Structures are given as structure tokens and as C-alpha cells.
PDB file of C-alpha atoms in Angstrom:
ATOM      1  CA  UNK A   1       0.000   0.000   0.000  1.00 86.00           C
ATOM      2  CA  UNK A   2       0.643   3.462  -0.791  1.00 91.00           C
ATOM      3  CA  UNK A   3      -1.812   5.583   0.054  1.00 96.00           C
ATOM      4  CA  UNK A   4      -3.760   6.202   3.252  1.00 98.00           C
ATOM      5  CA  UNK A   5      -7.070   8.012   3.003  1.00 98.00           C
ATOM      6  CA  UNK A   6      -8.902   8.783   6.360  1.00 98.00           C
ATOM      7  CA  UNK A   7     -13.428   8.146   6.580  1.00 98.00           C
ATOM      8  CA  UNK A   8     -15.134   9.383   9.287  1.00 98.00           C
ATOM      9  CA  UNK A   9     -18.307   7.510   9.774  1.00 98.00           C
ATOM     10  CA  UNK A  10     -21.025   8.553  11.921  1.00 98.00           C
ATOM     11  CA  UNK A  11     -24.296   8.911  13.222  1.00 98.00           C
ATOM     12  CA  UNK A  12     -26.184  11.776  11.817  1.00 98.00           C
ATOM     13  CA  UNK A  13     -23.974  14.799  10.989  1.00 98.00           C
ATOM     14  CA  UNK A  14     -21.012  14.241  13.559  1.00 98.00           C
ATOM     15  CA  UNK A  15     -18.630  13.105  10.838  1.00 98.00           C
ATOM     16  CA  UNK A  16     -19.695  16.243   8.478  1.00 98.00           C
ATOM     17  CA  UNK A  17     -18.813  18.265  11.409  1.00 98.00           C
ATOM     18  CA  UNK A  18     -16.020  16.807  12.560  1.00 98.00           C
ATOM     19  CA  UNK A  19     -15.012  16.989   8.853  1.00 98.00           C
ATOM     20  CA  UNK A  20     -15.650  20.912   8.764  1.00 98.00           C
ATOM     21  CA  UNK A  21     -14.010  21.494  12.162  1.00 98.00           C
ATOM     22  CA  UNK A  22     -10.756  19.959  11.271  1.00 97.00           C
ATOM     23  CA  UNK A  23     -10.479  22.024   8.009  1.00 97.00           C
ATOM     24  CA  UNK A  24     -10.544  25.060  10.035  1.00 97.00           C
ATOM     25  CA  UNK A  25      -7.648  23.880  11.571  1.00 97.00           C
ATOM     26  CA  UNK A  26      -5.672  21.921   9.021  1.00 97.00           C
ATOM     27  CA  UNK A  27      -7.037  23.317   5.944  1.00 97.00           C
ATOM     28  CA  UNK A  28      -8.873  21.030   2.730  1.00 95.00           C
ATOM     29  CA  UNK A  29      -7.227  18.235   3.172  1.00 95.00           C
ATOM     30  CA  UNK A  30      -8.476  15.470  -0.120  1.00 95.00           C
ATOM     31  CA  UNK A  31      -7.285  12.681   2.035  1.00 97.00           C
ATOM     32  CA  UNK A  32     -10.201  12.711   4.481  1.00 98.00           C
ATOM     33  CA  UNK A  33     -13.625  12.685   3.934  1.00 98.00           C
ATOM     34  CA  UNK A  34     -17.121  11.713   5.661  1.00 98.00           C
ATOM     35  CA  UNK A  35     -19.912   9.437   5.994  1.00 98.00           C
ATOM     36  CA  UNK A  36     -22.909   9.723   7.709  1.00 98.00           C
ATOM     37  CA  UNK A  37     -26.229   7.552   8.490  1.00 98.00           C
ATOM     38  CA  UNK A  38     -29.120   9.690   9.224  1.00 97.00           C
ATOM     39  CA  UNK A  39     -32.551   8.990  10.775  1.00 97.00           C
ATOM     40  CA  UNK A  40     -34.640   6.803   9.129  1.00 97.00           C
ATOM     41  CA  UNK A  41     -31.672   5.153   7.028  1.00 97.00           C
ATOM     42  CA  UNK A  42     -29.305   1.778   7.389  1.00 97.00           C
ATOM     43  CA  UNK A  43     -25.314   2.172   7.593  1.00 97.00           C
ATOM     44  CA  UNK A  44     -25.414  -0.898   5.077  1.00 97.00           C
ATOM     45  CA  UNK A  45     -25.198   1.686   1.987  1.00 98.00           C
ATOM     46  CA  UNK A  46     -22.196   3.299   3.597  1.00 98.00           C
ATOM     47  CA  UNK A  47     -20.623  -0.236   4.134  1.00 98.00           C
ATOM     48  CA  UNK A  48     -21.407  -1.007   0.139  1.00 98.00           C
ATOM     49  CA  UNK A  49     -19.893   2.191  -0.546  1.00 98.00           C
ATOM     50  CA  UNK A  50     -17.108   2.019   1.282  1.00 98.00           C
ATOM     51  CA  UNK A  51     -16.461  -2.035   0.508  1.00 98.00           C
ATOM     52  CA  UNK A  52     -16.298  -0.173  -3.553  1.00 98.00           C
ATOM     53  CA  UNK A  53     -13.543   1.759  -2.886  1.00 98.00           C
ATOM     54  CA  UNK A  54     -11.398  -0.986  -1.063  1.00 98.00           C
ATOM     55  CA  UNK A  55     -11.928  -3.418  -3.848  1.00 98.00           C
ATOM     56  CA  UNK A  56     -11.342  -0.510  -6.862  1.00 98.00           C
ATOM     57  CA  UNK A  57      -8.196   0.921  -4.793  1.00 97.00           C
ATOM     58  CA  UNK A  58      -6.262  -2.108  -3.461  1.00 97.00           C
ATOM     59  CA  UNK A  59      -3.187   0.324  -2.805  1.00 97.00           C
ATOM     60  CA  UNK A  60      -4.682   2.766  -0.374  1.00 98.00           C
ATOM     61  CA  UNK A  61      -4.682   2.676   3.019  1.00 98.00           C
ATOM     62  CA  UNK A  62      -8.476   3.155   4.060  1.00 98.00           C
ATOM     63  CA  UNK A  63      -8.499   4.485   8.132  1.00 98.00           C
ATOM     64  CA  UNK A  64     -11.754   4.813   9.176  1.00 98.00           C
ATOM     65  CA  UNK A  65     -12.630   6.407  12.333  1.00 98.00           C
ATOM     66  CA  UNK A  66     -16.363   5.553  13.236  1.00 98.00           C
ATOM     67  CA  UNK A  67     -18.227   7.915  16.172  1.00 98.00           C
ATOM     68  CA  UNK A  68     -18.901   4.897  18.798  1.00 96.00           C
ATOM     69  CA  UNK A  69     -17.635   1.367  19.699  1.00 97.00           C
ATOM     70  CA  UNK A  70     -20.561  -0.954  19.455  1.00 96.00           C
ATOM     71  CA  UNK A  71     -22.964   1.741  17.593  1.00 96.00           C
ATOM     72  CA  UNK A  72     -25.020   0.362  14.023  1.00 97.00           C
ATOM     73  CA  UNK A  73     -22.462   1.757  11.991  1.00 98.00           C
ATOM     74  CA  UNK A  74     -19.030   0.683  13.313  1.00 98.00           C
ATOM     75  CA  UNK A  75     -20.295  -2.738  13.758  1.00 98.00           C
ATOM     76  CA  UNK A  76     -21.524  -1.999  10.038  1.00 98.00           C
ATOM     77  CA  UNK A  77     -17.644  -1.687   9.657  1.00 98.00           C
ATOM     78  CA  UNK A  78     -16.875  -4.388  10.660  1.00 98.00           C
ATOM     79  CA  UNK A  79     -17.683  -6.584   8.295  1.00 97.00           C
ATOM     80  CA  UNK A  80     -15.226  -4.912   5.854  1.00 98.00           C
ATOM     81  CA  UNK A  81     -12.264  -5.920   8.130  1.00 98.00           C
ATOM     82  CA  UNK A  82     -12.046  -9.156   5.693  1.00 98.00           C
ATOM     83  CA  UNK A  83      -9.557  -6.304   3.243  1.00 98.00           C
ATOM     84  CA  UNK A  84      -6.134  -5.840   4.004  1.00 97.00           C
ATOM     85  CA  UNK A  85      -6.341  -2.477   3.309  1.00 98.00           C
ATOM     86  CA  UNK A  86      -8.903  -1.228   6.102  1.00 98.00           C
ATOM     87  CA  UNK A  87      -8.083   0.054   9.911  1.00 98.00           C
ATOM     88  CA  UNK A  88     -10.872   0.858  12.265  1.00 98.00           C
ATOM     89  CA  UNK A  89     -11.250   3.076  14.911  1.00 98.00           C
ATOM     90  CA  UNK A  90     -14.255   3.560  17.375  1.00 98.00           C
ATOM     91  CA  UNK A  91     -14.447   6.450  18.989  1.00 96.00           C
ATOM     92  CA  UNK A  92     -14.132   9.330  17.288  1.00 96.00           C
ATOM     93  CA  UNK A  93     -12.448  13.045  18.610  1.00 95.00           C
ATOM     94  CA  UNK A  94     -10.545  16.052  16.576  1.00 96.00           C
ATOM     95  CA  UNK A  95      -7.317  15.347  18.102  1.00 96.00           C
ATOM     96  CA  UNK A  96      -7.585  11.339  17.033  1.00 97.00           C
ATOM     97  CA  UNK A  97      -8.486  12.375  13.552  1.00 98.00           C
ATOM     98  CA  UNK A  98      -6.048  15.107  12.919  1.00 97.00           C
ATOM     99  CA  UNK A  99      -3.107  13.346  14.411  1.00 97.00           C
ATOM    100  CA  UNK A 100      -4.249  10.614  11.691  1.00 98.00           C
ATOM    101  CA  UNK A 101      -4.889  12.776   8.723  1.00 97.00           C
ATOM    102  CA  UNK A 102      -1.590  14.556   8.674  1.00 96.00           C
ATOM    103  CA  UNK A 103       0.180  10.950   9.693  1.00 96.00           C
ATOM    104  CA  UNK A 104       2.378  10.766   6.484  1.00 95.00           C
ATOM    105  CA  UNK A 105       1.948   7.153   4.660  1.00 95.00           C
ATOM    106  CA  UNK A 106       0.664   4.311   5.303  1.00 97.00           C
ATOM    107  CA  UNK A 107       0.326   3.646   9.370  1.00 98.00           C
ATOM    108  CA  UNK A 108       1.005   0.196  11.183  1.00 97.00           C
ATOM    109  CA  UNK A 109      -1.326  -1.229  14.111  1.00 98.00           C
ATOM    110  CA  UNK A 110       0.939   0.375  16.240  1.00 98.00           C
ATOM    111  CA  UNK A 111       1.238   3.364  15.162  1.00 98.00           C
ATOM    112  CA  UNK A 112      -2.653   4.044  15.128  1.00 98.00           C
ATOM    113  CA  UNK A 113      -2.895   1.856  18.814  1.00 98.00           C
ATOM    114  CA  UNK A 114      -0.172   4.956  19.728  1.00 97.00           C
ATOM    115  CA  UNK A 115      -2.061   7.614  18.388  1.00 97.00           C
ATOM    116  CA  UNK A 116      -5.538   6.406  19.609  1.00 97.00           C
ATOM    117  CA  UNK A 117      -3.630   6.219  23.410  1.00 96.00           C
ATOM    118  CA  UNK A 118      -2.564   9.927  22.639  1.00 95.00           C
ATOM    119  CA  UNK A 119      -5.992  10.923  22.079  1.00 94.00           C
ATOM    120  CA  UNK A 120      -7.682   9.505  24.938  1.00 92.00           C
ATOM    121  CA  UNK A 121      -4.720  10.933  26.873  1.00 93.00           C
ATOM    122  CA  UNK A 122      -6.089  14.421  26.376  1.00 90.00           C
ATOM    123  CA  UNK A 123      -9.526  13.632  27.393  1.00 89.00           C
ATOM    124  CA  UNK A 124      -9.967  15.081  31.203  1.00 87.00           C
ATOM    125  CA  UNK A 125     -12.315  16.682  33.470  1.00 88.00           C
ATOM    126  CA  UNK A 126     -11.199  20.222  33.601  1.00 86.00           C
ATOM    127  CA  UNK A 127     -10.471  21.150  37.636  1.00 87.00           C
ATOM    128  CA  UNK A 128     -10.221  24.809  38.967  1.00 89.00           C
ATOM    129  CA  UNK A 129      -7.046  23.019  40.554  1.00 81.00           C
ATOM    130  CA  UNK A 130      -5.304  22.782  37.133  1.00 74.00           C
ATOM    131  CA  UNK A 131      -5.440  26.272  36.584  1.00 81.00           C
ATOM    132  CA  UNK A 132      -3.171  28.667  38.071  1.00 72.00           C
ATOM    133  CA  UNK A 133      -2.770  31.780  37.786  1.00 61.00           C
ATOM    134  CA  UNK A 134       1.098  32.251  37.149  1.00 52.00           C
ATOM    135  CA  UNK A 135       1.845  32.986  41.087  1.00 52.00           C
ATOM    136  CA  UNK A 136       2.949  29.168  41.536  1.00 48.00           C
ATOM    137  CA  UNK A 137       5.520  28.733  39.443  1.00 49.00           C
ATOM    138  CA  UNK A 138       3.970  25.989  37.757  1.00 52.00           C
ATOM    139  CA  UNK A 139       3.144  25.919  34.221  1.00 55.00           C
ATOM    140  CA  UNK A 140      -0.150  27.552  33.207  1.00 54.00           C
ATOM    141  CA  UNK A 141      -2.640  25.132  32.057  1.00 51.00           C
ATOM    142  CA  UNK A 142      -3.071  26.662  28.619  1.00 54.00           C
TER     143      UNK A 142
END
């Protein structure tokens, strides 16, 4: 493989969101793109589209980041783990899918285990205690 291209799959709108959100940051990036099952509908068209694309582009990379572990549509997902060219994720946040958009190449199982641990790293309960107000010496929170 050559290529990696990043899906976001989701409930509803979250992917399209997340999608816009990380362009503010990043920029267009044609690497990354979104999915999204809405109300009424079955994640089994996304699956057939997505099952296309790994059979037409044997050579890329296909990273897709669904919004929940055990929701309709990753375990829709998972059925397409049969290709060598697929990686899921479950559980779905900006820093997670930035760190793997602007991952260059192809990424191991390691190296997206690593980055999903970095992620979930960062997620915290903010506490008055954190923040300081530059008369302890201690780092400022932000």
C-alpha cells in the first residue's frame, strides 16, 4: 500500500462536522472525507460504498474512524475488516483524527494503537485546581 485516506463515519452529521471542524484547523485536506447515516436510514449503503472503494483501490490505506464502539455503523464496519487495506477506529475526537490525517503514509497497528492512546490521553475533566494563575511557578494550564 501506498496511500492512506482517512473516513469518518457517523451517526447523523457528527462526521460532516467533525469533517468541517478539522479544516478550520488543518485546511482542505483530499485525504479525508465523511460518511454519515441519518434517521430513518441503514449504515449498510455506507458499508457497500465504502467495501467499492477498497476493492477498486487495493493500494490505499483506508483508516476509518467511526463515532462509537458498538454503535449500528461501526459494527456496520466491521464486516469490511475481511480487506487488508482497512483500519478501524471507534471512537471518534478532533485530536484522534487530525493526528491521523496529517500521519504521512501508510500507518502500522501500532502506530494508530499509539495515536488512539494519545488521544484519549487528552480527554480530562477540567479542575479549577489545574489552573493557576502564574503565582505558583507551575506551568499555566493553557
Amino acid at each position: 500500500m501506498d496511500k492512506k485516506k482517512v473516513i469518518l463515519v457517523s451517526h447523523g452529521k457528527l462526521s460532516a462536522g467533525m469533517l468541517h471542524s478539522i479544516q478550520m484547523i488543518i485546511g482542505e485536506n483530499e485525504d479525508v472525507s465523511s460518511m454519515g447515516m441519518m434517521p430513518g436510514e441503514h449504515y449498510q449503503p455506507m458499508v457497500d460504498a465504502l467495501e467499492q472503494k477498497l476493492k477498486e483501490n487495493p493500494d490505499t490505506q483506508y483508516v476509518v474512524v467511526a463515532d462509537l464502539m458498538g454503535g449500528s455503523v461501526c459494527n456496520g464496519m466491521t464486516t469490511l475488516l475481511q480487506y487488508p487495506n482497512i483500519k478501524l477506529v471507534a471512537g471518534m475526537n478532533m485530536g484522534l483524527v487530525i493526528n491521523l490525517v496529517l500521519s504521512p503514509g501508510v500507518l502500522t497497528d501500532e502506530e494508530i494503537d499509539a495515536k488512539v492512546a494519545e488521544a484519549n490521553a487528552v480527554n480530562k475533566r477540567i479542575q479549577p485546581e489545574l489552573l493557576t494563575n502564574g503565582e505558583s511557578g507551575e506551568d499555566d494550564f493553557f
